């Protein structure tokens, strides 16, 4: 079977952007055009000949434009099979022209929903005829070429020219795949709008990227999503699966500190090994690095202010996989680019999905993102000793970091600097011992430090251990049936403790 030449096209698009070059190419090759409504008017205004669908069907556009192309003379022209003699005889019997190309751009349903439109406005943006055209053309891809996205106009023109107007079967099928993705994605968006109780899980992500491999070299990996909307890569090697997990952890953590004084974080295996707030970004980096200069090797670095040259000079001496900043000074960027594999990212926005999704057994777990940030007004003083303003600042600082650290976790902090963390331990006592030992190993004095826990203390052992190390201020969610034991110990030893009432498990 030879490649079928495109001789006629039915065009029905909402957005006319980029359509003119496509029309000119088709017209120049003698392709007969059919259209309706605003698209027909657009084509006529360009001075091109076009056949009105209404003249073909014998029916005008009715019901306020809801019904225009839904007619056997349209869909017969799309769904007929050139290899089936009976199909061709019926086309001749009912005077139905065969269509070789369908071009559709759907009503912007998702954009309308995002724009806080009324329900009636949203309903009217549910495309019926366009979806039907796309599905029919994609089903009959051997005979009909389907363009379902205006972003594909340019690639089609290149293909059209290269094939002398007769695209081969492989390209027809590839565009049919795109068409079915367009229709399924569109229907998913509509379904999710109606499923306001979120009783079903339907995901459709149009953009994906094949990764070098997954978590380990023997695993395949792919990222689904428009990463470029969030982050711009300005230098470095290809981002890996594990890089993405660390970047995700870093971006989520820094959201807690995005406003305010310069803050710098260093993460390794999804947990902060260094974090600090200072008057300058360079000072914040040095304080963050001091918490664990060993783990910082090969880590992911993130800051909340423009990366200046002074900070870049210090960062440049460290081997790190990724650096993330809202902006870079020209000299800072030039310096950091000297390491060819170092990934440099600009964080363009801070908006993240409202829900998280992960596989679990033979299904999926979906939950609201933990968007609660502990604030001063959330704190309940439960001990006789009241925390000082400086202690409250450090307690909230430590609590924010504990929220983004693997459970069970204990965070030790002082003067808005992470001293150490106990991460991912099976007991809270183990997490505390890990944090204490780590802080001491890097020369930190724990007298006057504060302690944060992601969940309540079931026993008073943690506050007792902390007190013996010189830690006298504690923040935790509370909620244990034995809270009174921990409170009693604090009162007996002049410690201060506040409850947040919010647990921040992270598994």
Short mmCIF file of C-alpha atoms in Angstrom, two decimals:
data_model
loop_
_atom_site.label_atom_id
_atom_site.label_comp_id
_atom_site.label_asym_id
_atom_site.label_seq_id
_atom_site.Cartn_x
_atom_site.Cartn_y
_atom_site.Cartn_z
CA UNK A 1 0.00 0.00 0.00
CA UNK A 2 1.47 3.34 -1.06
CA UNK A 3 1.42 6.35 1.22
CA UNK A 4 -1.86 8.24 0.87
CA UNK A 5 -1.60 11.82 -0.35
CA UNK A 6 -3.46 14.52 1.55
CA UNK A 7 -5.99 16.09 -0.80
CA UNK A 8 -8.64 17.46 1.58
CA UNK A 9 -8.68 18.78 5.13
CA UNK A 10 -11.30 19.59 7.74
CA UNK A 11 -10.12 22.29 10.13
CA UNK A 12 -11.89 23.29 13.36
CA UNK A 13 -9.80 25.10 15.96
CA UNK A 14 -10.58 27.27 18.98
CA UNK A 15 -7.17 28.99 19.12
CA UNK A 16 -6.04 30.23 15.70
CA UNK A 17 -2.43 30.81 16.84
CA UNK A 18 0.06 29.39 14.33
CA UNK A 19 -2.66 28.27 11.92
CA UNK A 20 -1.82 30.64 9.08
CA UNK A 21 1.48 28.98 7.97
CA UNK A 22 -0.24 25.58 7.97
CA UNK A 23 -3.08 26.91 5.82
CA UNK A 24 -0.67 28.50 3.36
CA UNK A 25 1.24 25.24 2.95
CA UNK A 26 -1.93 23.23 2.34
CA UNK A 27 -3.40 25.78 -0.06
CA UNK A 28 -0.14 25.93 -2.02
CA UNK A 29 -0.42 22.20 -2.64
CA UNK A 30 -4.03 22.36 -3.77
CA UNK A 31 -5.55 20.81 -0.66
CA UNK A 32 -9.32 21.41 -0.48
CA UNK A 33 -10.35 22.97 2.85
CA UNK A 34 -13.55 22.45 4.85
CA UNK A 35 -14.37 24.37 8.00
CA UNK A 36 -17.09 25.87 10.15
CA UNK A 37 -17.82 28.75 12.53
CA UNK A 38 -14.98 31.00 13.61
CA UNK A 39 -12.34 28.92 11.87
CA UNK A 40 -14.12 29.22 8.54
CA UNK A 41 -14.36 33.00 9.00
CA UNK A 42 -10.66 33.17 9.89
CA UNK A 43 -9.71 31.26 6.72
CA UNK A 44 -11.94 33.42 4.51
CA UNK A 45 -10.51 36.60 6.02
CA UNK A 46 -7.05 35.41 4.99
CA UNK A 47 -8.35 35.21 1.43
CA UNK A 48 -8.21 31.44 1.15
CA UNK A 49 -10.98 29.33 -0.44
CA UNK A 50 -12.85 27.17 2.06
CA UNK A 51 -15.99 25.00 1.94
CA UNK A 52 -18.51 25.50 4.73
CA UNK A 53 -19.44 22.36 6.63
CA UNK A 54 -23.02 23.69 6.75
CA UNK A 55 -23.21 23.51 2.97
CA UNK A 56 -21.94 19.93 3.05
CA UNK A 57 -24.40 18.72 5.71
CA UNK A 58 -27.36 20.88 4.76
CA UNK A 59 -27.70 21.94 8.39
CA UNK A 60 -26.57 25.21 9.99
CA UNK A 61 -24.71 25.41 13.27
CA UNK A 62 -27.44 24.97 15.88
CA UNK A 63 -28.04 25.21 19.64
CA UNK A 64 -25.77 28.18 20.05
CA UNK A 65 -22.89 26.43 18.31
CA UNK A 66 -23.15 23.23 20.34
CA UNK A 67 -23.82 21.19 17.18
CA UNK A 68 -21.79 21.95 14.06
CA UNK A 69 -19.88 18.92 12.80
CA UNK A 70 -21.88 16.04 14.31
CA UNK A 71 -23.29 14.65 11.07
CA UNK A 72 -22.86 11.48 8.95
CA UNK A 73 -21.55 13.52 6.02
CA UNK A 74 -18.70 14.68 8.24
CA UNK A 75 -17.93 11.48 10.14
CA UNK A 76 -18.52 9.28 7.13
CA UNK A 77 -15.81 11.28 5.38
CA UNK A 78 -13.46 10.60 8.28
CA UNK A 79 -14.23 6.99 9.19
CA UNK A 80 -14.43 5.48 5.72
CA UNK A 81 -11.77 2.92 4.84
CA UNK A 82 -10.16 3.28 1.44
CA UNK A 83 -9.44 -0.45 1.40
CA UNK A 84 -13.10 -1.43 1.89
CA UNK A 85 -15.10 -1.24 -1.38
CA UNK A 86 -18.44 -1.00 0.39
CA UNK A 87 -17.25 2.06 2.33
CA UNK A 88 -16.27 3.76 -0.91
CA UNK A 89 -19.53 2.91 -2.64
CA UNK A 90 -21.50 4.38 0.28
CA UNK A 91 -19.48 7.59 0.10
CA UNK A 92 -20.44 7.84 -3.56
CA UNK A 93 -24.08 6.92 -2.88
CA UNK A 94 -24.53 9.56 -0.17
CA UNK A 95 -22.25 12.16 -1.77
CA UNK A 96 -19.82 12.24 1.14
CA UNK A 97 -16.34 13.68 0.51
CA UNK A 98 -13.42 11.77 2.03
CA UNK A 99 -11.23 13.75 4.42
CA UNK A 100 -7.50 13.09 4.49
CA UNK A 101 -6.50 15.53 7.24
CA UNK A 102 -8.27 16.65 10.41
CA UNK A 103 -6.97 19.66 12.36
CA UNK A 104 -8.55 20.36 15.75
CA UNK A 105 -7.78 22.60 18.71
CA UNK A 106 -10.19 21.92 21.57
CA UNK A 107 -12.06 24.37 23.77
CA UNK A 108 -9.71 25.37 26.63
CA UNK A 109 -11.46 23.47 29.42
CA UNK A 110 -8.55 23.35 31.90
CA UNK A 111 -7.71 27.01 31.39
CA UNK A 112 -11.36 27.94 31.95
CA UNK A 113 -11.46 25.96 35.22
CA UNK A 114 -8.19 27.52 36.38
CA UNK A 115 -9.59 30.97 35.65
CA UNK A 116 -12.29 30.65 38.33
CA UNK A 117 -15.08 30.74 35.78
CA UNK A 118 -18.70 30.04 36.66
CA UNK A 119 -20.05 26.51 36.35
CA UNK A 120 -22.08 27.39 33.27
CA UNK A 121 -19.01 28.90 31.59
CA UNK A 122 -17.00 25.79 32.42
CA UNK A 123 -19.67 23.44 31.08
CA UNK A 124 -19.80 25.34 27.79
CA UNK A 125 -16.06 24.74 27.39
CA UNK A 126 -16.55 20.97 27.28
CA UNK A 127 -15.80 20.26 23.64
CA UNK A 128 -18.06 17.64 22.02
CA UNK A 129 -17.59 17.90 18.27
CA UNK A 130 -13.84 18.46 18.48
CA UNK A 131 -13.25 15.40 20.64
CA UNK A 132 -15.39 13.30 18.28
CA UNK A 133 -13.38 14.52 15.27
CA UNK A 134 -10.09 13.68 16.97
CA UNK A 135 -11.15 10.19 18.02
CA UNK A 136 -12.61 9.36 14.63
CA UNK A 137 -9.53 10.54 12.73
CA UNK A 138 -7.12 8.81 15.10
CA UNK A 139 -9.08 5.56 14.84
CA UNK A 140 -8.83 5.71 11.07
CA UNK A 141 -5.17 6.79 11.06
CA UNK A 142 -4.34 4.63 8.01
CA UNK A 143 -6.50 6.91 5.89
CA UNK A 144 -6.77 10.13 7.89
CA UNK A 145 -3.97 12.18 9.39
CA UNK A 146 -4.90 13.88 12.68
CA UNK A 147 -3.38 17.03 14.20
CA UNK A 148 -4.84 17.51 17.68
CA UNK A 149 -2.52 20.16 19.11
CA UNK A 150 -1.44 23.50 17.69
CA UNK A 151 2.07 22.79 19.01
CA UNK A 152 2.37 20.16 16.26
CA UNK A 153 1.74 22.45 13.30
CA UNK A 154 5.42 23.11 12.63
CA UNK A 155 6.46 19.46 12.85
CA UNK A 156 3.59 18.48 10.55
CA UNK A 157 4.65 21.06 7.95
CA UNK A 158 8.19 19.61 7.99
CA UNK A 159 6.79 16.11 7.64
CA UNK A 160 4.38 17.19 4.92
CA UNK A 161 7.18 18.74 2.88
CA UNK A 162 9.54 15.80 3.42
CA UNK A 163 6.90 13.27 2.34
CA UNK A 164 5.67 15.29 -0.63
CA UNK A 165 2.26 15.56 0.99
CA UNK A 166 1.91 11.83 1.69
CA UNK A 167 3.00 10.97 5.27
CA UNK A 168 3.88 7.32 5.85
CA UNK A 169 2.02 4.94 8.15
CA UNK A 170 4.51 5.24 11.02
CA UNK A 171 4.05 9.00 11.24
CA UNK A 172 0.27 8.66 10.92
CA UNK A 173 0.25 6.25 13.84
CA UNK A 174 2.55 8.49 15.89
CA UNK A 175 0.17 11.43 15.43
CA UNK A 176 -2.78 9.15 16.24
CA UNK A 177 -1.09 8.36 19.55
CA UNK A 178 -0.82 12.08 20.25
CA UNK A 179 -4.47 12.47 19.33
CA UNK A 180 -5.64 9.78 21.74
CA UNK A 181 -3.48 11.36 24.44
CA UNK A 182 -5.15 14.71 23.74
CA UNK A 183 -8.63 13.20 24.00
CA UNK A 184 -7.91 11.09 27.10
CA UNK A 185 -6.18 14.00 28.87
CA UNK A 186 -9.13 16.26 28.06
CA UNK A 187 -11.63 13.72 29.39
CA UNK A 188 -9.54 13.22 32.53
CA UNK A 189 -9.61 16.95 33.24
CA UNK A 190 -13.39 17.01 32.81
CA UNK A 191 -13.85 13.94 35.02
CA UNK A 192 -11.68 15.39 37.78
CA UNK A 193 -13.69 18.61 37.70
CA UNK A 194 -16.91 16.68 38.32
CA UNK A 195 -15.30 14.31 40.85
CA UNK A 196 -15.28 16.96 43.59
CA UNK A 197 -15.17 14.30 46.34
CA UNK A 198 -12.02 12.87 44.76
CA UNK A 199 -13.36 9.33 45.04
CA UNK A 200 -11.36 8.22 42.01
CA UNK A 201 -7.76 8.62 40.90
CA UNK A 202 -7.28 9.67 37.30
CA UNK A 203 -3.96 11.20 36.31
CA UNK A 204 -2.89 12.49 32.93
CA UNK A 205 0.50 14.11 32.48
CA UNK A 206 1.39 15.23 28.99
CA UNK A 207 5.12 15.81 29.38
CA UNK A 208 7.71 13.20 30.25
CA UNK A 209 11.44 12.71 30.14
CA UNK A 210 13.41 9.47 30.00
CA UNK A 211 16.10 9.44 32.68
CA UNK A 212 19.48 7.75 32.41
CA UNK A 213 18.17 5.16 34.86
CA UNK A 214 16.05 4.90 37.99
CA UNK A 215 17.20 4.82 41.59
CA UNK A 216 19.86 2.29 40.56
CA UNK A 217 21.54 1.63 37.20
CA UNK A 218 19.61 -1.59 36.59
CA UNK A 219 16.26 0.21 36.90
CA UNK A 220 14.60 2.20 34.12
CA UNK A 221 13.36 5.65 35.07
CA UNK A 222 11.19 8.42 33.67
CA UNK A 223 9.98 11.76 35.02
CA UNK A 224 6.43 12.85 34.20
CA UNK A 225 5.70 16.55 34.45
CA UNK A 226 6.61 19.98 33.14
CA UNK A 227 9.79 20.41 35.18
CA UNK A 228 10.77 23.46 33.13
CA UNK A 229 7.78 25.34 34.55
CA UNK A 230 9.37 25.12 38.01
CA UNK A 231 13.11 24.97 37.36
CA UNK A 232 15.36 26.23 34.57
CA UNK A 233 18.60 24.32 34.11
CA UNK A 234 21.32 26.74 33.09
CA UNK A 235 24.30 24.40 33.30
CA UNK A 236 25.44 20.88 34.01
CA UNK A 237 24.83 17.24 33.24
CA UNK A 238 21.48 15.57 32.78
CA UNK A 239 19.40 15.48 35.97
CA UNK A 240 19.10 11.96 37.37
CA UNK A 241 16.31 10.15 39.22
CA UNK A 242 18.08 10.57 42.57
CA UNK A 243 18.88 14.21 41.78
CA UNK A 244 15.17 14.82 41.29
CA UNK A 245 14.29 13.29 44.65
CA UNK A 246 16.87 15.47 46.40
CA UNK A 247 15.78 18.56 44.46
CA UNK A 248 12.18 17.87 45.47
CA UNK A 249 13.20 17.62 49.13
CA UNK A 250 15.27 20.79 48.88
CA UNK A 251 12.54 22.85 47.20
CA UNK A 252 9.93 21.72 49.71
CA UNK A 253 12.18 22.53 52.67
CA UNK A 254 13.18 25.96 51.36
CA UNK A 255 9.51 26.89 50.89
CA UNK A 256 9.37 27.20 54.69
CA UNK A 257 12.06 29.89 54.52
CA UNK A 258 11.56 31.46 51.10
CA UNK A 259 10.67 34.85 52.54
CA UNK A 260 12.83 36.62 55.08
CA UNK A 261 16.56 36.70 55.75
CA UNK A 262 19.08 34.78 53.64
CA UNK A 263 18.78 31.03 54.18
CA UNK A 264 20.94 28.23 52.86
CA UNK A 265 20.33 24.49 52.89
CA UNK A 266 22.44 21.45 52.06
CA UNK A 267 20.65 18.14 51.53
CA UNK A 268 21.76 14.56 51.10
CA UNK A 269 19.46 11.60 50.47
CA UNK A 270 16.38 13.83 50.90
CA UNK A 271 17.37 15.12 54.37
CA UNK A 272 19.00 18.37 55.41
CA UNK A 273 22.56 17.86 56.65
CA UNK A 274 23.05 21.61 56.94
CA UNK A 275 20.76 24.62 57.18
CA UNK A 276 21.17 28.14 58.50
CA UNK A 277 19.75 31.66 58.41
CA UNK A 278 22.13 34.62 58.56
CA UNK A 279 22.42 38.29 57.59
CA UNK A 280 24.20 37.46 54.33
CA UNK A 281 23.93 34.46 52.04
CA UNK A 282 27.66 33.74 52.31
CA UNK A 283 27.37 33.58 56.11
CA UNK A 284 24.32 31.33 55.83
CA UNK A 285 26.22 28.95 53.55
CA UNK A 286 29.21 28.71 55.87
CA UNK A 287 26.96 28.04 58.86
CA UNK A 288 25.02 25.38 56.95
CA UNK A 289 28.23 23.70 55.81
CA UNK A 290 29.61 23.64 59.36
CA UNK A 291 26.79 21.36 60.50
CA UNK A 292 28.14 18.44 58.46
CA UNK A 293 30.90 19.18 55.95
CA UNK A 294 31.35 15.44 55.36
CA UNK A 295 27.79 14.73 54.23
CA UNK A 296 27.77 17.94 52.18
CA UNK A 297 30.11 16.27 49.68
CA UNK A 298 28.02 15.45 46.62
CA UNK A 299 24.94 17.13 48.08
CA UNK A 300 22.20 19.39 46.77
CA UNK A 301 22.48 23.07 47.72
CA UNK A 302 19.60 25.53 47.80
CA UNK A 303 19.20 29.17 48.82
CA UNK A 304 16.37 31.69 48.98
CA UNK A 305 18.26 34.73 47.64
CA UNK A 306 20.28 35.59 44.56
CA UNK A 307 23.53 33.63 44.44
CA UNK A 308 26.16 36.35 44.73
CA UNK A 309 29.82 36.06 43.82
CA UNK A 310 31.06 35.87 47.41
CA UNK A 311 28.78 32.91 48.15
CA UNK A 312 29.62 31.29 44.82
CA UNK A 313 33.32 31.43 45.64
CA UNK A 314 32.72 29.41 48.80
CA UNK A 315 30.33 26.99 47.09
CA UNK A 316 32.78 26.45 44.24
CA UNK A 317 35.29 24.80 46.57
CA UNK A 318 32.78 22.07 47.45
CA UNK A 319 31.97 19.13 45.22
CA UNK A 320 28.19 19.23 44.92
CA UNK A 321 25.73 17.71 42.48
CA UNK A 322 23.16 20.51 42.30
CA UNK A 323 22.83 24.19 43.16
CA UNK A 324 19.38 25.84 43.23
CA UNK A 325 18.80 29.58 43.52
CA UNK A 326 16.11 32.07 42.49
CA UNK A 327 18.77 33.92 40.48
CA UNK A 328 22.55 34.10 39.96
CA UNK A 329 24.80 37.12 39.64
CA UNK A 330 26.64 37.06 36.33
CA UNK A 331 30.06 36.52 37.93
CA UNK A 332 28.67 33.88 40.28
CA UNK A 333 27.18 31.93 37.38
CA UNK A 334 30.37 32.19 35.36
CA UNK A 335 32.38 30.79 38.27
CA UNK A 336 30.04 27.94 39.12
CA UNK A 337 29.89 26.87 35.47
CA UNK A 338 33.59 26.00 35.61
CA UNK A 339 32.63 22.54 36.88
CA UNK A 340 31.10 21.10 33.72
CA UNK A 341 28.90 18.48 35.42
CA UNK A 342 27.60 20.70 38.23
CA UNK A 343 23.84 21.14 37.78
CA UNK A 344 22.79 24.77 38.17
CA UNK A 345 19.07 25.47 38.47
CA UNK A 346 16.99 28.62 38.68
CA UNK A 347 13.80 28.17 40.67
CA UNK A 348 11.20 30.06 38.66
CA UNK A 349 8.19 29.57 40.94
CA UNK A 350 7.25 28.09 44.28
CA UNK A 351 3.84 26.60 43.47
CA UNK A 352 3.73 22.84 44.08
CA UNK A 353 0.90 20.30 43.76
CA UNK A 354 -1.68 20.31 46.55
CA UNK A 355 -1.60 16.51 46.78
CA UNK A 356 1.08 13.83 46.82
CA UNK A 357 0.76 10.45 45.10
CA UNK A 358 2.83 7.32 45.63
CA UNK A 359 2.47 3.64 44.81
CA UNK A 360 1.57 1.30 47.66
CA UNK A 361 1.18 -2.48 47.30
CA UNK A 362 -1.14 -2.95 44.33
CA UNK A 363 -2.54 0.58 44.46
CA UNK A 364 -1.78 4.19 45.24
CA UNK A 365 -1.76 6.43 48.28
CA UNK A 366 -3.00 9.98 47.79
CA UNK A 367 -2.90 12.65 50.47
CA UNK A 368 -2.98 16.40 50.90
CA UNK A 369 0.44 17.96 50.92
CA UNK A 370 1.62 18.87 54.44
CA UNK A 371 1.23 22.61 53.93
CA UNK A 372 0.99 23.46 57.63
CA UNK A 373 3.90 25.55 58.86
CA UNK A 374 4.18 25.90 62.63
CA UNK A 375 3.83 29.54 63.69
CA UNK A 376 4.29 31.36 66.96
CA UNK A 377 0.53 31.61 67.47
CA UNK A 378 0.27 27.80 67.21
CA UNK A 379 2.46 27.24 70.26
CA UNK A 380 1.05 26.21 73.61
CA UNK A 381 3.31 26.66 76.62
CA UNK A 382 2.91 23.53 78.76
CA UNK A 383 5.70 24.08 81.28
CA UNK A 384 6.18 26.57 84.10
CA UNK A 385 9.19 28.12 82.39
CA UNK A 386 8.26 30.35 79.47
CA UNK A 387 10.48 30.26 76.36
CA UNK A 388 12.38 33.41 75.50
CA UNK A 389 11.86 35.15 72.16
CA UNK A 390 15.23 33.82 70.99
CA UNK A 391 14.22 30.30 72.00
CA UNK A 392 10.89 30.61 70.17
CA UNK A 393 12.73 31.67 67.02
CA UNK A 394 15.03 28.65 67.26
CA UNK A 395 12.19 26.28 68.17
CA UNK A 396 10.17 27.26 65.10
CA UNK A 397 13.31 27.05 62.95
CA UNK A 398 13.99 23.53 64.20
CA UNK A 399 10.35 22.49 63.84
CA UNK A 400 10.30 23.49 60.17
CA UNK A 401 13.36 21.36 59.47
CA UNK A 402 11.95 18.38 61.39
CA UNK A 403 8.84 18.54 59.21
CA UNK A 404 11.01 17.81 56.17
CA UNK A 405 13.22 15.14 57.73
CA UNK A 406 12.56 11.40 57.60
CA UNK A 407 10.79 10.02 60.68
CA UNK A 408 11.61 9.31 63.41
CA UNK A 409 13.55 12.52 63.65
CA UNK A 410 15.06 14.83 66.24
CA UNK A 411 16.46 18.22 65.24
CA UNK A 412 19.00 20.13 67.34
CA UNK A 413 19.44 23.81 66.51
CA UNK A 414 20.93 26.98 67.94
CA UNK A 415 20.95 30.58 66.69
CA UNK A 416 19.00 29.52 63.57
CA UNK A 417 21.61 26.97 62.61
CA UNK A 418 21.01 23.26 62.26
CA UNK A 419 23.51 21.58 64.60
CA UNK A 420 22.53 17.99 63.84
CA UNK A 421 19.61 15.73 63.07
CA UNK A 422 18.66 12.19 63.90
CA UNK A 423 16.95 10.86 60.80
CA UNK A 424 14.89 7.83 59.89
CA UNK A 425 15.38 6.01 63.19
CA UNK A 426 13.10 3.30 64.53
CA UNK A 427 12.96 4.97 67.94
CA UNK A 428 12.94 8.60 68.97
CA UNK A 429 15.62 7.93 71.56
CA UNK A 430 17.90 6.55 68.84
CA UNK A 431 17.24 9.64 66.75
CA UNK A 432 18.22 11.87 69.68
CA UNK A 433 21.41 9.94 70.39
CA UNK A 434 22.33 10.12 66.72
CA UNK A 435 21.82 13.88 66.67
CA UNK A 436 23.80 14.44 69.87
CA UNK A 437 26.73 12.31 68.73
CA UNK A 438 26.79 13.97 65.33
CA UNK A 439 26.70 17.49 66.76
CA UNK A 440 29.56 16.71 69.13
CA UNK A 441 31.60 15.10 66.37
CA UNK A 442 31.64 18.44 64.54
CA UNK A 443 32.54 20.41 67.65
CA UNK A 444 29.19 21.95 68.55
CA UNK A 445 28.41 22.97 72.13
CA UNK A 446 24.85 21.91 72.92
CA UNK A 447 24.37 24.18 75.92
CA UNK A 448 21.56 26.55 74.94
CA UNK A 449 20.47 24.55 71.91
CA UNK A 450 16.83 23.62 71.28
CA UNK A 451 15.26 20.29 70.35
CA UNK A 452 12.42 19.61 67.90
CA UNK A 453 10.57 16.35 67.37
CA UNK A 454 8.28 15.47 64.48
CA UNK A 455 5.94 13.53 66.80
CA UNK A 456 5.13 13.29 70.51
CA UNK A 457 7.36 11.75 73.18
CA UNK A 458 5.75 8.57 74.51
CA UNK A 459 8.07 8.68 77.54
CA UNK A 460 10.11 11.37 79.30
CA UNK A 461 13.43 9.76 78.29
CA UNK A 462 14.13 12.21 75.43
CA UNK A 463 13.70 15.36 77.51
CA UNK A 464 15.85 13.79 80.23
CA UNK A 465 18.66 12.99 77.77
CA UNK A 466 18.40 16.47 76.23
CA UNK A 467 18.55 18.19 79.60
CA UNK A 468 21.74 16.35 80.54
CA UNK A 469 23.33 17.71 77.34
CA UNK A 470 22.40 21.31 78.16
CA UNK A 471 19.31 21.49 75.95
CA UNK A 472 16.57 23.27 77.88
CA UNK A 473 13.98 24.22 75.22
CA UNK A 474 11.79 21.68 73.42
CA UNK A 475 9.11 21.79 70.71
CA UNK A 476 6.89 18.82 69.91
CA UNK A 477 3.30 18.13 68.79
CA UNK A 478 2.13 16.69 72.11
CA UNK A 479 -0.73 14.24 72.26
CA UNK A 480 0.78 11.31 74.16
CA UNK A 481 -1.17 9.80 77.05
CA UNK A 482 2.04 10.30 79.01
CA UNK A 483 2.61 13.96 78.09
CA UNK A 484 2.34 14.78 81.79
CA UNK A 485 5.50 12.74 82.52
CA UNK A 486 7.59 14.75 80.06
CA UNK A 487 6.07 18.00 81.34
CA UNK A 488 6.77 17.03 84.93
CA UNK A 489 10.42 16.31 84.15
CA UNK A 490 10.78 19.66 82.36
CA UNK A 491 9.24 21.52 85.29
CA UNK A 492 11.50 19.73 87.75
CA UNK A 493 14.58 20.77 85.77
CA UNK A 494 13.62 24.32 84.70
CA UNK A 495 13.16 23.33 81.08
CA UNK A 496 10.68 24.98 78.74
CA UNK A 497 8.50 23.02 76.35
CA UNK A 498 5.84 24.03 73.84
CA UNK A 499 3.28 21.94 71.99
CA UNK A 500 2.24 22.65 68.40
CA UNK A 501 -0.69 20.26 68.23
CA UNK A 502 0.45 19.19 64.73
CA UNK A 503 2.39 16.03 63.93
CA UNK A 504 4.75 16.07 60.94
CA UNK A 505 5.55 12.44 60.14
CA UNK A 506 7.53 11.96 56.92
CA UNK A 507 7.97 8.44 55.60
#
